[in-house]
Structures are given as structure tokens and as C-alpha cells.
Amino acid sequence: MLKIAAIVGSIRKESFNLRVVETLKERYQEQFELDIITLYDIPMYNPDDELTPPESVITLRKRIKEEDGVLIATPEYNSSIPGVLKNALDWLSRVEMVLVGKPVMIVGGSPGVLGTVRAQMQLRQILNARGIGAHVLPLNEVFIGSLHEKVQDGRLQDENTLKFLDEVIANFIQFVKDTNQR
């Protein structure tokens, strides 16, 4: 069975993007194991510490390295990705560059109508940076607008969004298999 790490780019207690990831974990449990990674304890990246990172960063790198693929769930703050997500990516891009060549899928939602369109454009650019070099799933963009109306009882409930996710997840599973066979 495939093993996927899911990085949640929000540290908000009631994060809608965390709820989306928890929904994905339940919905697709027969297709892959989903390891949900939160960023609560990742300190600010400091080049002075990159050769002797804190235990939380060592653990983050290890968890990413062991998985077949990575899903990143990002909200959008001020037309950009959250600082905690950028910070984690900075740690992952140095020394043990564990995202290089790793298949990645991006999802994200926000209360706004456009979901996380602008944040995801930036995130794709960051994931293409030299120290990261991830293989991002092309042509399968998941922008969940009005997310606050689609999450009920702690889970994503909107049927149209879930049907769309079924298609994208199937594409991601194949993408992970194809990428890892190279």
C-alpha cells in the first residue's frame, strides 16, 4: 500500500485544511496510508542551525523521506502561503533535501471564493526551486472556495468537491506509482 505524507500548512486549531486532510485520510484509507504532519513544533529556519537541526526537524525530514509521496494542504494568507509552511519547506530544502524527486500533490481551501489559487501558484514555484525539486502533479489543481461552508461536523461534506477529489486522488496515486518507477 502506498504511504503518503500530508503536510498541513496551517497551525490554526480549527484549520479547515486540516479537516480536508482528515477527510482524505478516512475516505481513501483503502488506497493509501496517510501520515498527517502538522507544523506546530517546527522552529524558524536558521542557516546557523542547518547542520545540527532540532529533533522536530530531524523527525519531519525522516517522515517525508520514508513516504512514497507528499500531499500539501495550504490555506491562503494575504495572497500567499502561510509562513509556517514556507519555513518548513526551507528546512526541507537544506542539507537532506528530502523532497527532491518526490511526487507532490497540492490541495487547499479558504473561505474566499477563489480558494487558494494565488497561494498554490507560489507553492508550485517554491516546490520547483533547486533545493526542493519536487515533482508536482500537473493539471490537477484543487482550489476549494467557500471551504467554511463545505466543512461540517469536522469533515469535508460537499459532494461535488468530494467527487472532484476522487478523480484527482486517482490521478495522484497513478502519478506516485509512475514517478517512483523511474
Short mmCIF file of C-alpha atoms in Angstrom, two decimals:
data_model
loop_
_atom_site.label_atom_id
_atom_site.label_comp_id
_atom_site.label_asym_id
_atom_site.label_seq_id
_atom_site.Cartn_x
_atom_site.Cartn_y
_atom_site.Cartn_z
CA MET A 1 0.00 0.00 0.00
CA LEU A 2 1.24 3.49 -0.83
CA LYS A 3 2.37 5.71 2.01
CA ILE A 4 1.66 9.44 1.66
CA ALA A 5 2.72 12.25 3.97
CA ALA A 6 0.24 15.10 4.29
CA ILE A 7 1.76 18.40 5.36
CA VAL A 8 -0.85 20.76 6.77
CA GLY A 9 0.24 24.34 6.12
CA SER A 10 -1.77 25.85 8.94
CA ILE A 11 -1.30 25.76 12.69
CA ARG A 12 -4.78 27.10 13.40
CA LYS A 13 -6.54 24.93 15.99
CA GLU A 14 -9.68 24.59 13.86
CA SER A 15 -7.89 24.57 10.50
CA PHE A 16 -10.22 23.87 7.59
CA ASN A 17 -7.29 22.45 5.62
CA LEU A 18 -6.55 20.01 8.44
CA ARG A 19 -10.20 18.93 8.24
CA VAL A 20 -9.80 18.34 4.50
CA VAL A 21 -6.72 16.18 5.12
CA GLU A 22 -8.50 14.21 7.84
CA THR A 23 -11.36 13.64 5.40
CA LEU A 24 -8.90 12.39 2.77
CA LYS A 25 -7.31 10.03 5.29
CA GLU A 26 -10.68 8.45 6.06
CA ARG A 27 -12.06 8.47 2.52
CA TYR A 28 -9.04 6.88 0.85
CA GLN A 29 -7.79 4.60 3.62
CA GLU A 30 -8.16 1.56 1.37
CA GLN A 31 -5.89 3.12 -1.26
CA PHE A 32 -3.04 4.58 0.79
CA GLU A 33 -1.84 5.26 4.31
CA LEU A 34 -1.87 8.98 5.08
CA ASP A 35 0.58 10.31 7.67
CA ILE A 36 -0.70 13.73 8.75
CA ILE A 37 2.15 16.12 9.55
CA THR A 38 1.44 19.30 11.45
CA LEU A 39 3.97 22.09 11.82
CA TYR A 40 3.28 23.20 15.40
CA ASP A 41 6.77 22.49 16.72
CA ILE A 42 8.99 23.42 13.76
CA PRO A 43 11.24 26.33 14.78
CA MET A 44 12.14 29.16 12.46
CA TYR A 45 14.75 28.14 9.90
CA ASN A 46 18.21 29.47 10.70
CA PRO A 47 21.19 28.67 8.45
CA ASP A 48 23.37 28.60 11.57
CA ASP A 49 21.47 25.52 12.73
CA GLU A 50 21.03 23.61 9.48
CA LEU A 51 23.87 21.14 10.20
CA THR A 52 22.57 20.49 13.73
CA PRO A 53 18.80 20.84 13.35
CA PRO A 54 16.42 20.38 16.26
CA GLU A 55 14.79 17.00 16.79
CA SER A 56 11.46 18.21 15.35
CA VAL A 57 13.16 18.99 12.01
CA ILE A 58 15.02 15.65 12.00
CA THR A 59 11.69 13.90 12.56
CA LEU A 60 9.98 15.95 9.83
CA ARG A 61 12.69 15.06 7.31
CA LYS A 62 12.56 11.38 8.27
CA ARG A 63 8.78 11.20 7.90
CA ILE A 64 8.90 12.83 4.45
CA LYS A 65 11.80 10.68 3.29
CA GLU A 66 10.02 7.43 4.22
CA GLU A 67 6.85 8.17 2.26
CA ASP A 68 6.08 7.39 -1.38
CA GLY A 69 4.56 10.82 -1.99
CA VAL A 70 3.55 14.05 -0.32
CA LEU A 71 0.28 15.94 -0.21
CA ILE A 72 0.45 19.58 0.86
CA ALA A 73 -2.71 21.29 2.12
CA THR A 74 -2.34 25.05 2.20
CA PRO A 75 -4.58 27.89 3.21
CA GLU A 76 -4.01 31.33 1.71
CA TYR A 77 -2.90 34.22 3.88
CA ASN A 78 -2.54 37.66 2.28
CA SER A 79 -2.49 36.15 -1.22
CA SER A 80 0.37 33.82 -0.26
CA ILE A 81 1.29 30.60 1.50
CA PRO A 82 1.44 30.70 5.30
CA GLY A 83 4.80 31.49 6.88
CA VAL A 84 4.84 28.18 8.79
CA LEU A 85 4.62 26.24 5.53
CA LYS A 86 7.37 28.29 3.87
CA ASN A 87 9.50 27.80 6.98
CA ALA A 88 9.06 24.00 6.86
CA LEU A 89 9.93 23.97 3.16
CA ASP A 90 13.08 25.97 3.93
CA TRP A 91 14.15 23.28 6.42
CA LEU A 92 13.32 20.54 3.89
CA SER A 93 15.38 22.25 1.17
CA ARG A 94 18.67 22.26 3.06
CA VAL A 95 21.25 19.54 3.79
CA GLU A 96 18.98 16.45 3.49
CA MET A 97 16.87 17.62 0.56
CA VAL A 98 14.13 15.03 1.08
CA LEU A 99 11.65 16.50 -1.41
CA VAL A 100 13.93 16.20 -4.44
CA GLY A 101 12.19 13.93 -6.94
CA LYS A 102 9.29 13.27 -4.56
CA PRO A 103 5.81 13.25 -6.14
CA VAL A 104 3.68 16.00 -4.59
CA MET A 105 0.02 16.95 -4.80
CA ILE A 106 -1.29 20.32 -3.65
CA VAL A 107 -4.75 20.97 -2.22
CA GLY A 108 -6.05 23.99 -0.43
CA GLY A 109 -9.12 25.82 0.59
CA SER A 110 -10.20 29.04 2.17
CA PRO A 111 -13.40 30.91 2.97
CA GLY A 112 -12.82 33.07 -0.13
CA VAL A 113 -14.42 32.29 -3.46
CA LEU A 114 -11.11 31.57 -5.22
CA GLY A 115 -9.90 29.10 -2.62
CA THR A 116 -6.11 29.16 -2.61
CA VAL A 117 -5.35 29.98 -6.24
CA ARG A 118 -2.61 32.52 -5.54
CA ALA A 119 -1.02 30.55 -2.71
CA GLN A 120 -0.86 27.43 -4.85
CA MET A 121 0.79 29.30 -7.73
CA GLN A 122 3.50 30.42 -5.32
CA LEU A 123 3.77 26.98 -3.77
CA ARG A 124 4.32 25.39 -7.19
CA GLN A 125 7.12 27.87 -7.83
CA ILE A 126 8.72 27.11 -4.45
CA LEU A 127 8.46 23.35 -4.99
CA ASN A 128 10.36 23.80 -8.25
CA ALA A 129 13.27 25.55 -6.51
CA ARG A 130 16.69 23.95 -6.76
CA GLY A 131 16.90 22.70 -3.17
CA ILE A 132 13.40 21.25 -3.28
CA GLY A 133 12.93 19.88 -6.80
CA ALA A 134 9.68 18.06 -6.13
CA HIS A 135 7.61 16.52 -8.95
CA VAL A 136 4.29 18.32 -8.62
CA LEU A 137 1.19 16.64 -10.02
CA PRO A 138 0.35 18.64 -13.15
CA LEU A 139 -3.10 19.60 -14.45
CA ASN A 140 -4.92 18.63 -11.25
CA GLU A 141 -5.47 21.78 -9.25
CA VAL A 142 -7.67 21.60 -6.16
CA PHE A 143 -8.85 25.08 -5.13
CA ILE A 144 -11.66 24.73 -2.60
CA GLY A 145 -13.51 28.02 -2.30
CA SER A 146 -16.03 28.79 0.46
CA LEU A 147 -14.45 25.97 2.46
CA HIS A 148 -16.06 27.10 5.71
CA GLU A 149 -19.44 26.19 4.18
CA LYS A 150 -18.23 22.78 2.97
CA VAL A 151 -16.83 21.51 6.27
CA GLN A 152 -19.43 20.24 8.71
CA ASP A 153 -19.01 18.07 11.78
CA GLY A 154 -15.25 18.28 11.34
CA ARG A 155 -15.15 16.84 7.83
CA LEU A 156 -15.41 18.00 4.23
CA GLN A 157 -19.00 17.20 3.27
CA ASP A 158 -19.57 18.86 -0.11
CA GLU A 159 -20.42 16.08 -2.58
CA ASN A 160 -19.23 17.91 -5.71
CA THR A 161 -15.87 18.65 -4.09
CA LEU A 162 -15.54 15.05 -2.92
CA LYS A 163 -16.33 13.69 -6.40
CA PHE A 164 -13.71 16.00 -7.88
CA LEU A 165 -11.21 14.86 -5.24
CA ASP A 166 -11.93 11.22 -6.16
CA GLU A 167 -10.68 11.96 -9.69
CA VAL A 168 -7.65 13.95 -8.59
CA ILE A 169 -6.65 11.39 -5.95
CA ALA A 170 -6.86 8.61 -8.55
CA ASN A 171 -4.57 10.68 -10.79
CA PHE A 172 -2.19 11.32 -7.88
CA ILE A 173 -1.98 7.63 -6.99
CA GLN A 174 -1.01 6.81 -10.57
CA PHE A 175 1.44 9.75 -10.61
CA VAL A 176 3.11 8.47 -7.43
CA LYS A 177 3.43 4.97 -8.89
CA ASP A 178 4.79 6.26 -12.19
CA THR A 179 7.24 8.67 -10.53
CA ASN A 180 8.59 6.04 -8.16
CA GLN A 181 9.14 3.54 -11.01
CA ARG A 182 11.55 5.86 -12.77
#
